[in-house]
Coordinates of C-alpha atoms and ligand atoms in Angstrom, one line a residue:
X1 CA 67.7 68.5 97.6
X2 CA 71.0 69.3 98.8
X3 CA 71.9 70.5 102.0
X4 CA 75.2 72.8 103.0
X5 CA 75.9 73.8 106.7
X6 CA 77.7 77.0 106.8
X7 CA 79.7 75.5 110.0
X8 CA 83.1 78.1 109.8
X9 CA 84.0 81.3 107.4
X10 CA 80.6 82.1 107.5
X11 CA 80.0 86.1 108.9
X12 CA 84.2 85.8 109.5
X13 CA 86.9 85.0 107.7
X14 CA 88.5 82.0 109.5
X15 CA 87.3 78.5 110.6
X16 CA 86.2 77.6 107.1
X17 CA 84.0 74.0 107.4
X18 CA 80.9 73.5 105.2
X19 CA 79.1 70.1 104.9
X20 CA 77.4 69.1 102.2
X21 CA 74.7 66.4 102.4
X22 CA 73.4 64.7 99.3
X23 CA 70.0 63.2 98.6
X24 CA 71.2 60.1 98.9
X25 CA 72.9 60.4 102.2
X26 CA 76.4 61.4 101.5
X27 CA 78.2 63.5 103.4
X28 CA 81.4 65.5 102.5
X29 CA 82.9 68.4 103.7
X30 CA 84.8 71.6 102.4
X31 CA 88.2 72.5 104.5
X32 CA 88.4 71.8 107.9
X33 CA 90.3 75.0 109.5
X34 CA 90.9 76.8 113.0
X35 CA 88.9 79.8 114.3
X36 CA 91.6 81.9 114.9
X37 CA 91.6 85.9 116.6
X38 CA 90.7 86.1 120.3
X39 CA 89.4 84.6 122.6
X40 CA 85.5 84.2 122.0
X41 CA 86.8 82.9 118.0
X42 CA 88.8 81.0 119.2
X43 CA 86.6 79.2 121.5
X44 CA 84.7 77.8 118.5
X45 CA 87.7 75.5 117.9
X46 CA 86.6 73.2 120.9
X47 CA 82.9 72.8 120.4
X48 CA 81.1 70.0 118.6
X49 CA 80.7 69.6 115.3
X50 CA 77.7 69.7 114.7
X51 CA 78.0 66.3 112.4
X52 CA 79.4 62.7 113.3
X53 CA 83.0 62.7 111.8
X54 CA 82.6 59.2 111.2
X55 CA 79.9 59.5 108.5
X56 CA 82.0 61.9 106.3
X57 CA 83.3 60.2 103.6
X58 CA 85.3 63.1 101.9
X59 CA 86.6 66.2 103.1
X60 CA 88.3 68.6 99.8
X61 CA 90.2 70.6 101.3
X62 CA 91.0 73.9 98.7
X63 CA 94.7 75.2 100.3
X64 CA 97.1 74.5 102.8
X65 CA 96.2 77.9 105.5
X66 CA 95.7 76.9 108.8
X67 CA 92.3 78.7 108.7
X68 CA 91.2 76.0 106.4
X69 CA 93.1 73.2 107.7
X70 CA 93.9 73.6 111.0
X71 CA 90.9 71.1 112.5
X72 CA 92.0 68.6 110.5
X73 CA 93.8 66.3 113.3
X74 CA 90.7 66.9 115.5
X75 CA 88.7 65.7 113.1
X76 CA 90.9 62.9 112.7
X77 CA 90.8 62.4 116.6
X78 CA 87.3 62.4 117.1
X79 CA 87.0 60.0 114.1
X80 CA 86.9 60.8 110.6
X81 CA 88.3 57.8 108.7
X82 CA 88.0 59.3 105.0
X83 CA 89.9 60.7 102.1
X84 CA 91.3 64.5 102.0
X85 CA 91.2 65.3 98.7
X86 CA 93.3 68.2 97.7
X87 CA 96.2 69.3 95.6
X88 CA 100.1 67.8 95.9
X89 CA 101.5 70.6 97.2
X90 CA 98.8 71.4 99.3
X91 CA 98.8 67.6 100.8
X92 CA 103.2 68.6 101.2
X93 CA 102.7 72.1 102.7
X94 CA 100.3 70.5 105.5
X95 CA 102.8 67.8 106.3
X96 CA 105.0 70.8 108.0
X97 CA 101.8 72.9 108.5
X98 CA 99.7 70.3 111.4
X99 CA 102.8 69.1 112.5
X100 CA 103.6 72.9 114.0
X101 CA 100.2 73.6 114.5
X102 CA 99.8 70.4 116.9
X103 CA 103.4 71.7 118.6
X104 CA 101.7 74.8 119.4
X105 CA 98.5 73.2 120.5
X106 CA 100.6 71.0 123.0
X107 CA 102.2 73.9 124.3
X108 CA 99.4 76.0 124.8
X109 CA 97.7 73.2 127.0
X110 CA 101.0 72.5 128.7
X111 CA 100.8 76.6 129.9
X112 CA 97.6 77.1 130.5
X113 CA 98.0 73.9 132.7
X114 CA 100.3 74.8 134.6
X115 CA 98.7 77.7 135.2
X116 CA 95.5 76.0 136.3
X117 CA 97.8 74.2 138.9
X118 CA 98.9 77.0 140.4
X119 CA 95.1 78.0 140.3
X120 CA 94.4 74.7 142.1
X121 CA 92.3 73.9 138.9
X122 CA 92.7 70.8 136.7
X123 CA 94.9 69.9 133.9
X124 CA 94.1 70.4 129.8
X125 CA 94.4 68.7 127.2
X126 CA 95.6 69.9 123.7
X127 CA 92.9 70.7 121.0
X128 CA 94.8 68.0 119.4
X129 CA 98.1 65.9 119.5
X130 CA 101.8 65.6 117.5
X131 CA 100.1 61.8 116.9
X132 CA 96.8 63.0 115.6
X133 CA 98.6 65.3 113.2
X134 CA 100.1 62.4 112.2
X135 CA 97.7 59.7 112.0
X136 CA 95.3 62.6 109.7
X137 CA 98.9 63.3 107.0
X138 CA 97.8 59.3 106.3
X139 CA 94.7 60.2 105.0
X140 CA 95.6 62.7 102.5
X141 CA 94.6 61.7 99.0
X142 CA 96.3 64.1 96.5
X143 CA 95.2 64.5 93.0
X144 CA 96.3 66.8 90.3
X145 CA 94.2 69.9 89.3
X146 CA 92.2 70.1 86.0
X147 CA 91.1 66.8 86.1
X148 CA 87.1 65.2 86.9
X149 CA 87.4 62.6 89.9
X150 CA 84.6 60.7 90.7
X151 CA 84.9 60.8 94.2
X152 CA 81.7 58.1 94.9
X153 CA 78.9 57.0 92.8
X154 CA 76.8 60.3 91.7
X155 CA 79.6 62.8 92.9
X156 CA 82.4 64.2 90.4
X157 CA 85.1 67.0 91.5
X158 CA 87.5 69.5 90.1
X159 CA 90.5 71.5 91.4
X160 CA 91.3 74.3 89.6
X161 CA 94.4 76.7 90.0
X162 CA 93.1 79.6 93.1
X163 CA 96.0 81.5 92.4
X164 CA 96.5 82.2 96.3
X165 CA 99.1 80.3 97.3
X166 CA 101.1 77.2 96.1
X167 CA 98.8 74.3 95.2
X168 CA 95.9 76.4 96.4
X169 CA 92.6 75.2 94.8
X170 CA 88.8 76.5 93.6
X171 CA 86.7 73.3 94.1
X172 CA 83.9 72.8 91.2
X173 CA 81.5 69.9 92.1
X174 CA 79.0 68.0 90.8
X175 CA 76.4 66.1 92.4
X176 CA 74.0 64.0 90.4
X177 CA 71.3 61.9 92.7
X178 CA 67.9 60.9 93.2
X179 CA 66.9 63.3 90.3
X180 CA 68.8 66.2 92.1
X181 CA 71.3 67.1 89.4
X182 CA 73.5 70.3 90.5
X183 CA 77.3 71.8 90.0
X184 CA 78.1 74.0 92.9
X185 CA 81.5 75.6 93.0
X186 CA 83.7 77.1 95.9
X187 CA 86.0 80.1 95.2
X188 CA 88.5 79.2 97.9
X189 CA 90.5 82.0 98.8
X190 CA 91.2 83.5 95.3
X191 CA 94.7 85.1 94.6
X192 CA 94.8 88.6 93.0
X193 CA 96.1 88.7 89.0
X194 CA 99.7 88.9 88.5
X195 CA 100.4 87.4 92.4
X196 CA 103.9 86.2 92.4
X197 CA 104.8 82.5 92.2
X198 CA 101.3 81.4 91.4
X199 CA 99.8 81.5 88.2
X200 CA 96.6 83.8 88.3
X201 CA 92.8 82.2 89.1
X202 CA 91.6 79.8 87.0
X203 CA 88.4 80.9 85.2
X204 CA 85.3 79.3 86.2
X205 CA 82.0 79.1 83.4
X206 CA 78.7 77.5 85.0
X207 CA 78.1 77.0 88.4
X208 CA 73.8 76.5 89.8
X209 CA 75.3 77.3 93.0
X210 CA 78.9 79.5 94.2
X211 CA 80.2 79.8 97.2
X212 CA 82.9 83.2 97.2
X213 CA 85.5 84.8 99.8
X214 CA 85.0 87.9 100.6
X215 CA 88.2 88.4 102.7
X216 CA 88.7 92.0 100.7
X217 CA 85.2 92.4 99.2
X218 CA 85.1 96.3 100.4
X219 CA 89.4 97.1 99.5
X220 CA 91.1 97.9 96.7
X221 CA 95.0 97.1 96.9
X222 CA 97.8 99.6 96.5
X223 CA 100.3 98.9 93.7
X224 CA 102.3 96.1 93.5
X225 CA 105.3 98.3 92.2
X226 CA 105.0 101.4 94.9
X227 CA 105.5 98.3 97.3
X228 CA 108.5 97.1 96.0
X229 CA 109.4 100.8 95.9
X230 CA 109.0 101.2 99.8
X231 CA 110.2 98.5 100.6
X232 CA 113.6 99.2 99.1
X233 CA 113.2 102.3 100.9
X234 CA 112.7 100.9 104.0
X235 CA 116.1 98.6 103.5
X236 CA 118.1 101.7 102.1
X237 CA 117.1 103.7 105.7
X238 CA 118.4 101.3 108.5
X239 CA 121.4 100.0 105.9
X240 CA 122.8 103.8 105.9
X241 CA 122.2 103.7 109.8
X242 CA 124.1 100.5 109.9
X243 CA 120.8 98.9 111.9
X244 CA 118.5 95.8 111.6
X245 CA 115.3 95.5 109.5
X246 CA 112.9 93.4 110.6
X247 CA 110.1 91.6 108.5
X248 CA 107.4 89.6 110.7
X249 CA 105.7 87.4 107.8
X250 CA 103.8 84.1 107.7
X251 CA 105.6 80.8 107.1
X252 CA 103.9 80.1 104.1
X253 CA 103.5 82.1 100.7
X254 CA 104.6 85.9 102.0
X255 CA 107.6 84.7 103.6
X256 CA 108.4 83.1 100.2
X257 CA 106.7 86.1 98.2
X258 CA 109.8 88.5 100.1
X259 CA 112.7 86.0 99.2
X260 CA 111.2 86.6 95.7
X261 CA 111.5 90.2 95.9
X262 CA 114.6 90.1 97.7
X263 CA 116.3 88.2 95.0
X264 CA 115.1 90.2 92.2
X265 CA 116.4 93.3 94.5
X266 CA 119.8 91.3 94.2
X267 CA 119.7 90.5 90.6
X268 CA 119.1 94.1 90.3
X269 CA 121.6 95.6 92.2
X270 CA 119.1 97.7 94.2
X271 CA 119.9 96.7 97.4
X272 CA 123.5 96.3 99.0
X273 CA 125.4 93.2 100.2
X274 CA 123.9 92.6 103.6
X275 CA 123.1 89.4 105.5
X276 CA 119.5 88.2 105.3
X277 CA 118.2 85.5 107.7
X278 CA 115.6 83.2 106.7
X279 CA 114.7 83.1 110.9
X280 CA 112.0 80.2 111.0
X281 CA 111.9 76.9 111.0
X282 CA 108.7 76.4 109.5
X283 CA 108.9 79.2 106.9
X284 CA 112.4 77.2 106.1
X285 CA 110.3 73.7 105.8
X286 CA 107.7 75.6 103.7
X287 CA 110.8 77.3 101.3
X288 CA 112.1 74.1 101.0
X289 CA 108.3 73.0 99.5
X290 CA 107.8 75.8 97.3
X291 CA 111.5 75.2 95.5
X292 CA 110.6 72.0 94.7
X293 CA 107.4 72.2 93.2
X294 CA 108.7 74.4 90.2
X295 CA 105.9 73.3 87.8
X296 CA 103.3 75.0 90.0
X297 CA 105.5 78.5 88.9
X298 CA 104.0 81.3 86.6
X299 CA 105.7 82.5 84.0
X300 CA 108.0 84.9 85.4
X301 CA 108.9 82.6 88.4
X302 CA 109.6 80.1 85.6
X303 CA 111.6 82.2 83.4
X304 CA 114.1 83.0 85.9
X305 CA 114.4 79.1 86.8
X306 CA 115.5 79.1 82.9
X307 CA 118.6 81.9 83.6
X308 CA 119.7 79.5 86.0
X309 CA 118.3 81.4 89.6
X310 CA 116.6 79.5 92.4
X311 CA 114.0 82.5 92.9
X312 CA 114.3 82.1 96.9
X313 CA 117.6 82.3 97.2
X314 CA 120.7 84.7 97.5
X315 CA 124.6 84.5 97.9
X316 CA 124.0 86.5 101.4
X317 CA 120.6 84.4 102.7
X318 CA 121.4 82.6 105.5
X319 CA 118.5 80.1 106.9
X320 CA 118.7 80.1 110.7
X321 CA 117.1 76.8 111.9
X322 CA 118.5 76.4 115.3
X323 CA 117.9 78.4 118.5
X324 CA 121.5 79.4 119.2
X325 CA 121.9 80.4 115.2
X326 CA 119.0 82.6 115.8
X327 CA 120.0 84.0 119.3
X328 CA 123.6 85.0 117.3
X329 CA 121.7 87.1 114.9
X330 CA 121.3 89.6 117.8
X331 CA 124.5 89.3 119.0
X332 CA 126.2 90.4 115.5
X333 CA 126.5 94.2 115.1
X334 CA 125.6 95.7 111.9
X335 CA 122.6 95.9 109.4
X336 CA 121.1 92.8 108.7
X337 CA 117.6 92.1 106.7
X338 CA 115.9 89.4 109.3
X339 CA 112.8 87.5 108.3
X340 CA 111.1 85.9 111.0
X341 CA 107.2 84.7 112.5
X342 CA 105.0 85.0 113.5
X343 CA 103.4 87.0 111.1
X344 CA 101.1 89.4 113.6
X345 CA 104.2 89.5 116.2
X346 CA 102.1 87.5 118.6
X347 CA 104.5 84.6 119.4
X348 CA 107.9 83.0 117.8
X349 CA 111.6 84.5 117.3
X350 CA 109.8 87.4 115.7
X351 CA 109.4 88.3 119.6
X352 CA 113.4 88.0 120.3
X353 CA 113.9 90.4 117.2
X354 CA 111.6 93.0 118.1
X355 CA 112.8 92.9 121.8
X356 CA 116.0 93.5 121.0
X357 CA 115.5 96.3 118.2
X358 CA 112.4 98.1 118.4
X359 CA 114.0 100.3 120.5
X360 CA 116.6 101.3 118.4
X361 CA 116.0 104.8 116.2
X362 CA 117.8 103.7 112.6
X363 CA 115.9 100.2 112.8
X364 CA 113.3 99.7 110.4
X365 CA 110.0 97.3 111.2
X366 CA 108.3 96.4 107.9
X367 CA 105.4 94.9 108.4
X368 CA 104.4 93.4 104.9
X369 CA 100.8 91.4 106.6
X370 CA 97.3 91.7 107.8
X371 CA 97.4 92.6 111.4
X372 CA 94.8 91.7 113.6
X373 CA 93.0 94.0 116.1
X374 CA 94.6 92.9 119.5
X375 CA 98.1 91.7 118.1
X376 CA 101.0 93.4 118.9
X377 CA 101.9 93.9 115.3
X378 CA 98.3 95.5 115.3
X379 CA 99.9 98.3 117.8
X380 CA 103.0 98.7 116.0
X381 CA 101.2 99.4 113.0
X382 CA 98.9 102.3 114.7
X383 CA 101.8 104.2 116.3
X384 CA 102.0 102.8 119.9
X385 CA 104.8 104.5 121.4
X386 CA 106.4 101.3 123.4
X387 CA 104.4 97.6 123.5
X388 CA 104.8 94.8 126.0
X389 CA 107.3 92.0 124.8
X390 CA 107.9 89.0 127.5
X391 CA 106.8 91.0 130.6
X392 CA 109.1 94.4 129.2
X393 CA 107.9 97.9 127.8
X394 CA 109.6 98.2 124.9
X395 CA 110.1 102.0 123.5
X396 CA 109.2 102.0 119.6
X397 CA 111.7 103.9 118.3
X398 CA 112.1 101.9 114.9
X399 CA 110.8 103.5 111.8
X400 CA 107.6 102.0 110.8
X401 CA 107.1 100.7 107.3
X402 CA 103.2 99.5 106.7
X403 CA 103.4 98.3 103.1
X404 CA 100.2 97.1 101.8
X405 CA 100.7 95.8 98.8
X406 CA 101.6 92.0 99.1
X407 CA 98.4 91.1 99.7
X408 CA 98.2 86.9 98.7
X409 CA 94.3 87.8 98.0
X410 CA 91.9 89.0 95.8
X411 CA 90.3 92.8 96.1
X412 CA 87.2 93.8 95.2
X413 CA 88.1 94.7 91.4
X414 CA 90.0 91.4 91.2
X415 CA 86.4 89.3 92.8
X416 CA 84.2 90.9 90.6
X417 CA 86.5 90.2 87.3
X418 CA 86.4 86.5 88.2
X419 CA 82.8 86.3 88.8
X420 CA 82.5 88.0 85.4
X421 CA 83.4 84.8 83.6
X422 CA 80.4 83.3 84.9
X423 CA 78.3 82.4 82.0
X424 CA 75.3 80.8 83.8
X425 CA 74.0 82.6 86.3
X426 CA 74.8 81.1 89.3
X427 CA 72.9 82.2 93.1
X428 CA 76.0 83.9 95.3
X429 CA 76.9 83.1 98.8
X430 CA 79.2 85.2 99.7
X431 CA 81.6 83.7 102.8
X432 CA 84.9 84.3 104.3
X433 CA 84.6 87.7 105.4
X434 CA 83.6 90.2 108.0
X435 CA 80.1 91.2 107.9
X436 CA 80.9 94.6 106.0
X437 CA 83.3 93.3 103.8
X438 CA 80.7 90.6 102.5
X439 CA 78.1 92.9 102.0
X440 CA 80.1 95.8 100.3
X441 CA 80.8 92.2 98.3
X442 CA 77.3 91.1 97.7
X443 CA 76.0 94.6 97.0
X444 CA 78.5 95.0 94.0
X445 CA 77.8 91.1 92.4
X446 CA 73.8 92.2 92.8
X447 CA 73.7 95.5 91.3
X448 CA 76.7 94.8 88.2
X449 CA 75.4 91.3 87.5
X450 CA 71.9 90.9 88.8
X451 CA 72.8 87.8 90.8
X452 CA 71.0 86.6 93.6
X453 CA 73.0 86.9 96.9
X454 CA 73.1 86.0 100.5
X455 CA 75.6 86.4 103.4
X456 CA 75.2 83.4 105.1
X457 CA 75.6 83.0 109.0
X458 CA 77.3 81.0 111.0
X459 CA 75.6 77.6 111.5
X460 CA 73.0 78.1 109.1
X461 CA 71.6 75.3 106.9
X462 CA 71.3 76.1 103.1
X463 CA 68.7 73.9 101.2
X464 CA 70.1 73.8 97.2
X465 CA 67.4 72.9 94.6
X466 CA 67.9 73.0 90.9
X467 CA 65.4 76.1 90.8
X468 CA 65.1 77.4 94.2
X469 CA 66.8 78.1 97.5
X470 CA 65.7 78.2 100.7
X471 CA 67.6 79.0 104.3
X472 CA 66.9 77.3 107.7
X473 CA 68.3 79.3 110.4
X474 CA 70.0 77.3 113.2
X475 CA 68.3 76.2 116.4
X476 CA 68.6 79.8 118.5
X477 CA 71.9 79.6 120.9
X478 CA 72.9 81.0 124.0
X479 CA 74.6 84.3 123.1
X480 CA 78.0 84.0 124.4
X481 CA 78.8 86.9 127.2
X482 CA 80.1 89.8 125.5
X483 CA 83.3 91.5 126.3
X484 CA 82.0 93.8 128.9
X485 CA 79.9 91.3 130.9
X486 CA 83.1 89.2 130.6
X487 CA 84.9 92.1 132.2
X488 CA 82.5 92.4 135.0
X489 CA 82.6 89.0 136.5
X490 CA 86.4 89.5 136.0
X491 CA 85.9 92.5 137.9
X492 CA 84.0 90.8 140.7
X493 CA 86.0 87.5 141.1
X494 CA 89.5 90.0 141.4
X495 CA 87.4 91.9 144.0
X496 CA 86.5 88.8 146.2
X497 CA 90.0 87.3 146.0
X498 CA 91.6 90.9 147.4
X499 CA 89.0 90.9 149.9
X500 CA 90.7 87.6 151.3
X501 CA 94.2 88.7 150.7
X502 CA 93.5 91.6 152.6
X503 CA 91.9 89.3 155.4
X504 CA 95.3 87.0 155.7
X505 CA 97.5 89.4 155.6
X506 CA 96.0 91.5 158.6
X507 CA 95.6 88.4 160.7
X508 CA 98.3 86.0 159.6
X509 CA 101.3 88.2 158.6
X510 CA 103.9 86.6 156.6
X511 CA 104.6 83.3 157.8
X512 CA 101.6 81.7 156.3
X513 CA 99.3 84.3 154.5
X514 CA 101.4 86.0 152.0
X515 CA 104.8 85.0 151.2
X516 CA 107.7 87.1 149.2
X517 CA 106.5 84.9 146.4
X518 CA 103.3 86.3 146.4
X519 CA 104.5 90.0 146.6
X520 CA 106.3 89.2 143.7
X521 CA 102.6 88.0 142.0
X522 CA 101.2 91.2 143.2
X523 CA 103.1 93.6 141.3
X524 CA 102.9 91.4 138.3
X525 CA 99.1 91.8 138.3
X526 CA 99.8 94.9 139.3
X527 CA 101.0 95.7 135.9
X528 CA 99.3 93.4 133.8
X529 CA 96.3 95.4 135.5
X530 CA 97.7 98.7 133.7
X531 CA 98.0 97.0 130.4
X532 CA 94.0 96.5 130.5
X533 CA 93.3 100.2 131.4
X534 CA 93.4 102.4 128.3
X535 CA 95.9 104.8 127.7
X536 CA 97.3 103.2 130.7
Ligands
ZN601 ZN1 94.4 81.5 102.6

């Protein structure tokens, strides 16, 4: 019997981690990435494992997304020692990928320390380090896709083409011990047909055992063409008001996927002659990647390779690596197309750019990503009439351009095609997704190819058996506080420390009880107080 722990993108669609544990004792584990999306999600990131990262011998690790490999270097740190198998590009994308994704780790703890201090509290320490990113890029083990590996004695793997993003990968295995003889395959995050760049998802035969995404197992996505058609529109609006156009877009794949269509808008003539900056340094790192792994191209990508074009470039595109190059941006007058992270407006120069032009009527916001609930590109997206950038309220004046066809995965048509090539008939988990998303998901593969389907949870132990299936549930856990008992003790903490404020101030005055400083503090709560309340 084989055992998988559905230990992230299981009932949500980040933190992917699933062990597998063989008969024999083997254990590997599929992707290794951060929990990412507020605070509770986010929390997972820091607790145990729930396996000794010393025993793992292999971790495959299917694309380069920090949702799948952002716990690498923690792995690393607490002290897995084996191979990461995974694609080439993959292996070069996450040389620039956990290199920032340490950077921001070390800041975060270097704020919220300092922020303890002032509390009186205790320093942090960073999720992870700049040197554990480092010591884990040591470990990665590349190999090219299409080929059988034997990874160990009894264990054989596959990459195939995922069609998501460069180098990402659908992971067959096969696992043949102790007279347990199965092939169990992970989707990965599965591209839609006809992405750009990437060639389209790999067909996949036989499988005893599939594990799918779900991310958009209940959408269907608009057109690819009305998308390029808006977002020409959107250019064509601020251009003719001589204003900025702003795209927020993540470093890797839809930053790349709008220099595409930027280029192809230049070939064509449909846009005019006005700067575009490339404002990012890791969205530059990650271009840099993706132009030179040209053999990864489909077709089209290819083909205009062949008529002598780099398909991420343009006479007009400036990349804007330094600070001061990126503060001049704002400082020029004039329309400009500016490309920047992070891709949900939550941090980065994407900040600067919205600061200094949301407010202007004639600029144009195009927001060409997934938005999550919380994030201020979240509330640009559903009409907010000014949003809070670096401590300001900032009018949103902008036009507005939600364009939702760019999407670098699957829909629900696109899922259930692939799963059509399925010749054996394999039992379905369905994974990365949000409960109603998998289900919508699961309900479609059960009643078009009478599969056998479960959602799994998170933590849950699978037992896989040539001809059956059973599930363990995990040990039952202390529910973590939801948002309004979280609120409450909030509530009552901010209540005690006013009660002593009040207290010095009657009977100390201002020498020793409350300063200007602190007056200053006040009001700031003050506010951020008003951010909390709705409508507020
Ligand atoms: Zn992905």
């Amino acid at each position: 019997m084989i055992r998988i722990t559905c230990l992230g993108a299981a009932g949500s669609v980040t933190g992917s981690n699933f062990l597998i544990e063989s008969p024999g004792g083997k254990k590997m584990l599929v992707d290794c990435g951060l929990f990412q999306g507020g605070r509770q999600m986010e929390s997972r990131n820091w607790e145990d494992w729930g396996f000794d990262p010393q025993e793992i011998q292999t971790l495959f690790l299917t694309h380069a997304h920090i949702d799948h490999s952002g716990r690498i270097p923690k792995l690393v740190k607490d002290g897995f020692k084996g191979q990461i198998m995974t694609s080439p590009p993959t292996a070069e994308l996450c040389q620039v990928m956990l290199l920032d994704a340490a950077h921001i780790q070390e800041m975060d703890a270097e704020w919220q320390s300092r922020k303890n201090k002032r509390q009186g509290k205790g320093g942090l320490d960073p999720l992870y380090t700049t040197g554990d990113a480092e010591a884990s890029l040591t470990l990665f083990s590349p190999v090219e896709r299409d080929r059988v590996v034997d990874v160990e004695p009894g264990v054989k793997a596959r990459l195939r083409n995922a069609g998501h993003i460069l180098g990402s990968s659908i992971l067959e295995l096969w696992i043949e011990e102790k007279g347990a003889r199965l092939k169990i395959v992970f989707s990965g995050d599965l591209g839609k047909q006809n992405q750009l760049i990437v060639r389209d998802p790999h067909e996949v035969f036989d499988a005893d055992y599939l594990f799918i995404e779900s991310t958009y197992g209940n959408r269907k996505h608009r057109s690819f063409e009305d998308s390029k058609d808006e977002l020409v529109e959107a250019i064509r609006y601020s251009v003719a008001q001589n204003e900025k156009i702003i795209i927020p877009a993540f470093a890797v794949e839809r930053t790349q996927e709008i220099l595409y269509i930027l280029g192809e808008f230049h070939r064509k003539g449909l846009i005019p002659d006005i700067p575009i900056y490339l404002d990012s340094p890791l969205a530059i790192k990650a271009t840099e990647i993706f132009r030179k792994n040209k053999k990864y191209y489909d077709e089209e990508a290819q083909a205009i390779v062949e008529k002598g074009y780099d398909p991420f470039d343009m006479p007009n595109l400036k990349f804007t690596e330094s600070t001061r190059e990126s503060i001049a941006i704002n400082e020029k007058t004039g329309s400009a197309i500016i490309i920047a992270g992070s891709g949900m407006c939550t941090a980065g120069r994407i900040k600067h750019h919205l600061k200094h032009n949301l407010w202007r009527e004639g600029a144009s916001v195009v927001i060409v990503g997934f938005q999550a609930e919380g994030t201020t590109g979240r509330k640009i997206v559903e009409g907010a009439k000014r949003v809070r950038i670096f401590r300001e309220n900032v009018a949103v004046r902008a036009k507005v351009f939600t364009i939702g066809g760019f999407s670098a995965h699957a829909d629900q048509d696109d899922l259930l095609d692939w799963i059509s090539n399925f010749e054996s008939n394999p039992r379905v988990f369905v994974v990365h997704g949000e409960r109603t998303a998998s289900e919508a998901l699961a309900d479609k593969i059960r009643t078009r190819f009478n599969l056998e389907t479960h959602i799994p949870t998170w933590k849950q132990q699978l037992i896989l058996r040539p001809t059956e299936t059973a599930y363990e549930e995990p040990p039952v856990e202390e529910a973590a506080p939801d948002a309004q008992t979280m609120i409450m003790n909030n509530i009552v903490d901010l209540e005690n420390a006013l009660k002593e404020l009040r207290k010095r101030a009657k009977t100390k005055g201002m020498e020793e009880g409350v300063t200007e400083e602190a007056l200053d503090r006040l009001k700031y709560i003050q506010e951020e107080l008003q951010e909390v309340l709705p409508n507020g």
